[in-house]
Tab-separated table of C-alpha atoms in Angstrom:
chain	number	residue	atom	x	y	z
P	1	MET	CA	35.534	79.608	131.706
P	2	THR	CA	36.097	80.558	135.308
P	3	ARG	CA	34.992	78.315	138.020
P	4	GLN	CA	33.048	79.812	140.856
P	5	ARG	CA	33.732	78.538	144.290
P	6	THR	CA	30.763	78.147	146.486
P	7	PHE	CA	31.157	77.900	150.191
P	8	ARG	CA	28.549	76.371	152.392
P	9	GLN	CA	27.419	78.944	154.896
P	10	PRO	CA	27.065	77.397	158.315
P	11	GLN	CA	23.494	76.854	159.314
P	12	ILE	CA	22.307	78.264	162.590
P	13	ALA	CA	22.022	74.761	164.071
P	14	ASP	CA	25.723	74.157	163.362
P	15	LEU	CA	26.718	77.427	164.996
P	16	LEU	CA	24.546	76.785	168.036
P	17	GLU	CA	25.889	73.269	168.425
P	18	THR	CA	29.477	74.539	168.281
P	19	ALA	CA	28.763	77.258	170.852
P	20	HIS	CA	26.978	74.803	173.141
P	21	ARG	CA	29.829	72.304	172.953
P	22	ASP	CA	32.483	74.948	173.664
P	23	LEU	CA	30.563	76.429	176.583
P	24	THR	CA	29.915	72.995	178.082
P	25	GLN	CA	33.638	72.284	177.937
P	26	ALA	CA	34.376	75.642	179.585
P	27	VAL	CA	31.975	74.894	182.446
P	28	SER	CA	33.571	71.462	182.877
P	29	ALA	CA	37.075	72.933	182.909
P	30	ILE	CA	36.221	75.492	185.589
P	31	SER	CA	34.153	73.240	187.891
P	32	PRO	CA	37.063	71.420	189.597
P	33	LEU	CA	38.653	74.749	190.524
P	34	LEU	CA	35.698	75.734	192.713
P	35	ALA	CA	36.415	73.176	195.456
P	36	SER	CA	38.298	75.582	197.711
P	37	ALA	CA	37.198	78.982	198.996
P	38	GLU	CA	40.094	80.603	197.144
P	39	GLY	CA	39.152	78.797	193.947
P	40	TYR	CA	35.547	79.857	194.299
P	41	LEU	CA	36.548	83.491	194.773
P	42	SER	CA	38.863	83.335	191.763
P	43	TRP	CA	36.703	81.323	189.395
P	44	GLY	CA	33.109	81.679	190.643
P	45	SER	CA	32.175	84.588	188.372
P	46	ALA	CA	33.642	82.859	185.333
P	47	GLN	CA	31.743	79.663	186.166
P	48	CYS	CA	28.507	81.620	186.568
P	49	GLU	CA	28.871	83.433	183.226
P	50	ALA	CA	29.879	80.266	181.353
P	51	THR	CA	26.868	78.443	182.800
P	52	LEU	CA	24.491	81.301	181.969
P	53	ALA	CA	25.838	81.463	178.410
P	54	ARG	CA	25.462	77.703	177.942
P	55	ASP	CA	21.932	77.779	179.348
P	56	ALA	CA	20.979	80.661	177.041
P	57	VAL	CA	22.149	78.631	174.032
P	58	ARG	CA	20.044	75.704	175.268
P	59	ARG	CA	16.944	77.906	174.965
P	60	ALA	CA	17.475	78.402	171.215
P	61	PRO	CA	14.787	76.470	169.327
P	62	SER	CA	17.210	75.680	166.492
P	63	LEU	CA	19.713	73.876	168.722
P	64	PRO	CA	19.469	70.219	167.741
P	65	ALA	CA	17.818	68.159	170.468
P	66	GLU	CA	20.594	65.595	170.310
P	67	SER	CA	23.422	68.112	170.455
P	68	SER	CA	26.724	66.266	170.675
P	69	VAL	CA	28.230	67.251	173.995
P	70	PRO	CA	31.531	65.675	174.998
P	71	GLN	CA	31.733	63.713	178.210
P	72	ASP	CA	33.489	65.400	181.107
P	73	ASP	CA	37.241	64.945	181.005
P	74	GLN	CA	38.159	63.015	184.132
P	75	SER	CA	41.905	63.306	183.668
P	76	THR	CA	43.980	63.698	186.812
P	77	THR	CA	46.240	66.426	185.472
P	78	SER	CA	44.990	69.964	185.447
P	79	PRO	CA	46.552	72.802	183.498
P	80	ALA	CA	47.993	75.815	185.251
P	81	THR	CA	45.206	78.249	186.051
P	82	GLY	CA	46.923	81.077	184.131
P	83	SER	CA	47.064	78.937	181.027
P	84	LEU	CA	43.458	77.865	181.524
P	85	ALA	CA	42.334	81.479	181.884
P	86	MET	CA	44.058	82.390	178.606
P	87	ARG	CA	42.435	79.479	176.772
P	88	LEU	CA	39.021	80.262	178.234
P	89	ARG	CA	39.323	83.925	177.202
P	90	SER	CA	40.023	82.730	173.678
P	91	VAL	CA	37.044	80.344	173.783
P	92	ALA	CA	34.800	83.121	175.121
P	93	THR	CA	35.851	85.490	172.331
P	94	THR	CA	35.424	82.887	169.596
P	95	THR	CA	32.094	81.706	170.984
P	96	GLU	CA	30.823	85.280	171.276
P	97	ARG	CA	31.608	85.848	167.582
P	98	THR	CA	29.936	82.562	166.652
P	99	LEU	CA	26.813	83.536	168.561
P	100	LEU	CA	26.669	87.010	167.011
P	101	ARG	CA	26.949	85.409	163.580
P	102	ALA	CA	24.158	82.983	164.476
P	103	ALA	CA	21.985	85.868	165.705
P	104	ASP	CA	22.592	87.645	162.413
P	105	ILE	CA	21.336	84.727	160.304
P	106	ALA	CA	18.563	83.579	162.646
P	107	SER	CA	15.056	83.761	161.247
P	108	ASP	CA	13.388	82.911	164.571
P	109	VAL	CA	13.236	85.710	167.128
P	110	ASP	CA	13.737	83.190	169.951
P	111	ASP	CA	16.993	82.039	168.334
P	112	THR	CA	18.124	85.654	168.026
P	113	LEU	CA	17.317	86.370	171.675
P	114	ALA	CA	19.085	83.212	172.857
P	115	CYS	CA	22.181	83.997	170.777
P	116	LEU	CA	22.418	87.618	171.898
P	117	THR	CA	21.893	86.691	175.545
P	118	ALA	CA	24.572	83.995	175.343
P	119	ALA	CA	26.951	86.391	173.542
P	120	LEU	CA	26.499	88.910	176.374
P	121	HIS	CA	27.426	86.236	178.930
P	122	CYS	CA	30.455	85.240	176.827
P	123	ALA	CA	31.666	88.858	176.958
P	124	ARG	CA	31.154	88.837	180.724
P	125	LEU	CA	33.001	85.521	180.954
P	126	ARG	CA	35.945	87.038	179.121
P	127	ASP	CA	35.912	90.021	181.498
P	128	ALA	CA	35.737	87.731	184.549
P	129	LEU	CA	38.920	85.992	183.398
P	130	ARG	CA	41.070	89.143	183.354
């Protein structure tokens, strides 16, 4: 007798919560870099797209009301901006895929719209970090 493996497919709420958490962390990572005019010119577009993506996810009805969002990291050391840009590009790509998957399994049209809108902003975030 062969044993069938069953895998739990992530529910849309899980996917939305993951995307929201990752985007919130991205916004928090970029915010300190905007203090100077040079930082704003370099990182302003990325901050805008990350914020718009996070806000689009917030509009999804299936996002749990008590979504677990980490507290801002108040550490005094900041990573090199090149390294941060690479990590944020990776986060944007992964989050975009997560949101497209969530849009695919969504049964509520408002969830689908929120996911697709946020995925668009994730793609723009990735482009802003080039």
